[in-house]
Short mmCIF file of C-alpha atoms in Angstrom, two decimals:
data_model
loop_
_atom_site.label_atom_id
_atom_site.label_comp_id
_atom_site.label_asym_id
_atom_site.label_seq_id
_atom_site.Cartn_x
_atom_site.Cartn_y
_atom_site.Cartn_z
CA MET A 1330 -0.02 -0.02 0.06
CA LYS A 1331 1.51 3.24 -1.10
CA ILE A 1332 0.43 6.47 0.50
CA PHE A 1333 0.45 9.52 -1.81
CA ALA A 1334 -0.75 12.15 0.69
CA THR A 1335 -1.78 12.70 4.35
CA ASN A 1336 -3.61 15.40 6.08
CA LYS A 1337 -1.10 16.32 8.74
CA LYS A 1338 -3.29 18.96 10.35
CA ALA A 1339 -6.24 16.66 10.80
CA HIS A 1340 -5.20 15.20 14.25
CA PHE A 1341 -4.43 18.72 15.51
CA LEU A 1342 -7.62 20.29 14.33
CA TYR A 1343 -10.06 17.53 14.86
CA PHE A 1344 -11.01 14.53 17.18
CA ILE A 1345 -11.12 11.56 14.85
CA ILE A 1346 -14.24 9.43 15.68
CA GLU A 1347 -14.52 6.90 12.87
CA LYS A 1348 -12.54 6.16 9.78
CA ILE A 1349 -13.92 4.96 6.43
CA GLU A 1350 -12.30 3.82 3.10
CA ALA A 1351 -13.84 5.13 -0.22
CA GLY A 1352 -12.94 4.93 -3.85
CA ILE A 1353 -12.89 8.02 -6.13
CA ILE A 1354 -13.66 8.64 -9.76
CA LEU A 1355 -10.68 10.24 -11.49
CA SER A 1356 -9.48 10.71 -15.00
CA GLY A 1357 -6.26 9.33 -16.37
CA THR A 1358 -4.18 12.52 -16.16
CA GLU A 1359 -5.37 12.94 -12.52
CA VAL A 1360 -4.16 9.45 -11.61
CA LYS A 1361 -0.89 10.13 -13.13
CA SER A 1362 -0.55 13.47 -11.25
CA ILE A 1363 -1.43 11.69 -7.96
CA ILE A 1364 1.21 9.09 -8.54
CA LYS A 1365 3.69 11.95 -8.86
CA ASN A 1366 2.48 13.26 -5.47
CA ASN A 1367 1.05 16.46 -7.01
CA LEU A 1368 -1.97 16.78 -4.74
CA ASN A 1369 -3.03 18.69 -1.67
CA ILE A 1370 -5.77 17.36 0.67
CA SER A 1371 -5.28 19.74 3.72
CA ASP A 1372 -8.66 21.51 3.05
CA ALA A 1373 -10.55 18.64 1.54
CA PHE A 1374 -14.03 17.76 2.89
CA VAL A 1375 -16.96 15.71 1.83
CA ILE A 1376 -20.52 16.87 1.02
CA ASN A 1377 -23.81 15.23 0.07
CA LYS A 1378 -25.44 16.15 -3.34
CA LYS A 1379 -28.63 14.14 -4.32
CA ASN A 1380 -27.69 11.19 -2.07
CA GLU A 1381 -24.14 11.01 -3.55
CA ALA A 1382 -20.95 11.83 -1.82
CA TYR A 1383 -18.52 14.35 -3.46
CA VAL A 1384 -15.07 15.46 -2.10
CA ILE A 1385 -14.56 19.28 -2.29
CA ASN A 1386 -11.25 21.33 -2.19
CA MET A 1387 -9.00 18.39 -3.09
CA HIS A 1388 -6.33 19.99 -5.29
CA ILE A 1389 -4.84 17.69 -7.99
CA ALA A 1390 -2.29 19.70 -9.95
CA PRO A 1391 -2.61 19.35 -13.77
CA TYR A 1392 -0.30 16.55 -15.12
CA ASP A 1393 2.76 18.25 -16.71
CA HIS A 1394 2.82 15.95 -19.77
CA GLY A 1395 -0.95 16.02 -20.21
CA ASN A 1396 -2.78 17.98 -23.00
CA ILE A 1397 -6.43 18.90 -23.36
CA HIS A 1398 -7.38 16.03 -21.15
CA ASN A 1399 -6.20 17.84 -18.04
CA LEU A 1400 -9.30 18.76 -15.84
CA GLU A 1401 -9.71 21.63 -13.40
CA PRO A 1402 -7.55 21.02 -10.27
CA LEU A 1403 -10.23 21.92 -7.74
CA ARG A 1404 -13.24 20.22 -9.29
CA ASN A 1405 -15.71 18.14 -7.23
CA ARG A 1406 -14.89 14.50 -7.44
CA LYS A 1407 -17.57 11.81 -6.83
CA LEU A 1408 -16.75 9.13 -4.17
CA LEU A 1409 -17.52 5.45 -4.71
CA LEU A 1410 -19.58 4.31 -1.71
CA HIS A 1411 -22.62 2.16 -1.26
CA LYS A 1412 -26.01 3.94 -0.52
CA LYS A 1413 -26.14 2.41 2.95
CA GLU A 1414 -22.56 3.71 3.76
CA ILE A 1415 -23.48 7.24 2.38
CA ASN A 1416 -26.79 7.40 4.41
CA LYS A 1417 -25.06 6.14 7.53
CA LEU A 1418 -22.16 8.60 7.12
CA PHE A 1419 -24.32 11.67 6.61
CA PHE A 1420 -26.81 10.66 9.20
CA GLU A 1421 -23.97 10.32 11.80
CA ALA A 1422 -22.47 13.64 10.70
CA LYS A 1423 -25.76 15.61 10.85
CA LYS A 1424 -26.90 13.94 14.14
CA ASN A 1425 -23.65 14.65 16.04
CA LYS A 1426 -22.57 17.75 14.22
CA LEU A 1427 -19.58 16.29 12.73
CA ALA A 1428 -17.36 17.06 9.69
CA ILE A 1429 -16.41 14.43 7.12
CA ILE A 1430 -12.69 15.09 6.22
CA VAL A 1431 -10.12 13.35 4.06
CA LEU A 1432 -7.20 11.83 6.10
CA SER A 1433 -5.19 10.25 3.40
CA VAL A 1434 -4.91 9.27 -0.42
CA TYR A 1435 -3.28 5.80 -1.07
CA ALA A 1436 -3.18 2.99 -3.61
CA LYS A 1437 -4.64 -0.33 -2.78
CA ASN A 1438 -4.73 -3.12 -5.33
CA ASN A 1439 -3.86 -0.65 -8.04
CA LYS A 1440 -6.84 1.55 -7.18
CA ILE A 1441 -6.74 5.04 -5.67
CA LYS A 1442 -8.47 5.22 -2.30
CA LEU A 1443 -9.34 7.78 0.21
CA GLU A 1444 -9.42 7.45 3.90
CA LEU A 1445 -12.28 9.52 5.29
CA ALA A 1446 -12.99 10.42 8.83
CA LEU A 1447 -15.95 11.58 10.79
CA ALA A 1448 -14.40 14.25 12.96
CA LYS A 1449 -15.38 16.71 15.58
CA SER A 1450 -13.65 20.19 15.55
CA LYS A 1451 -11.33 21.00 18.55
CA LYS A 1452 -11.72 24.03 20.62
CA ILE A 1453 -8.85 26.38 21.26
CA TYR A 1454 -8.20 24.93 24.71
CA ASP A 1455 -8.25 21.29 23.27
CA LYS A 1456 -5.51 22.44 20.77
CA ARG A 1457 -3.41 24.00 23.57
CA GLN A 1458 -3.70 20.70 25.46
CA THR A 1459 -2.51 18.88 22.28
CA ILE A 1460 0.50 21.08 22.01
CA LYS A 1461 1.42 20.60 25.75
CA GLU A 1462 1.23 16.75 25.50
CA ARG A 1463 3.36 16.92 22.28
CA ASP A 1464 5.95 18.99 23.99
CA LEU A 1465 5.94 16.71 27.03
CA LYS A 1466 6.43 13.63 24.88
CA ARG A 1467 9.36 15.41 23.08
CA GLU A 1468 11.08 16.25 26.36
CA ILE A 1469 10.76 12.70 27.66
CA ASN A 1470 12.19 11.23 24.48
CA LYS A 1471 15.18 13.63 24.72
CA LYS A 1472 15.90 12.66 28.15
CA PHE A 1473 15.75 8.89 27.40
CA LYS A 1474 18.11 9.37 24.37
CA ALA A 1475 20.58 11.04 26.66
CA TYR A 1476 20.87 8.00 28.90
#
């Protein structure tokens, strides 16, 4: 399994509640661009349009050797999920006021997959607590490495 991109800010900005794997519909030049790691998912999220899931704000740079087949970098891309999964996902998100974000993009069995997460936004004091815990772990690791 090869990982092409991860959302590094996700664990700092959100509490991750549940993870889901989804396929995505892409064109050929988009796949080639993803394989070259020319994508950004830091602001990507999922919405519901007519009982179908779409990923928004996922930037896939145009393929440099492409031609007229290059598509718009920020276009909405449809996700491949079963109706039951879509209904469950958006029901949970609406009921608990959660966001559906993209955690990572990877290849599995020669298919491009997204790891989605139901996530709850952190408050400022939660973010401060995360920073404190991270600094504490860093200090402890430094002290153990010294011995």
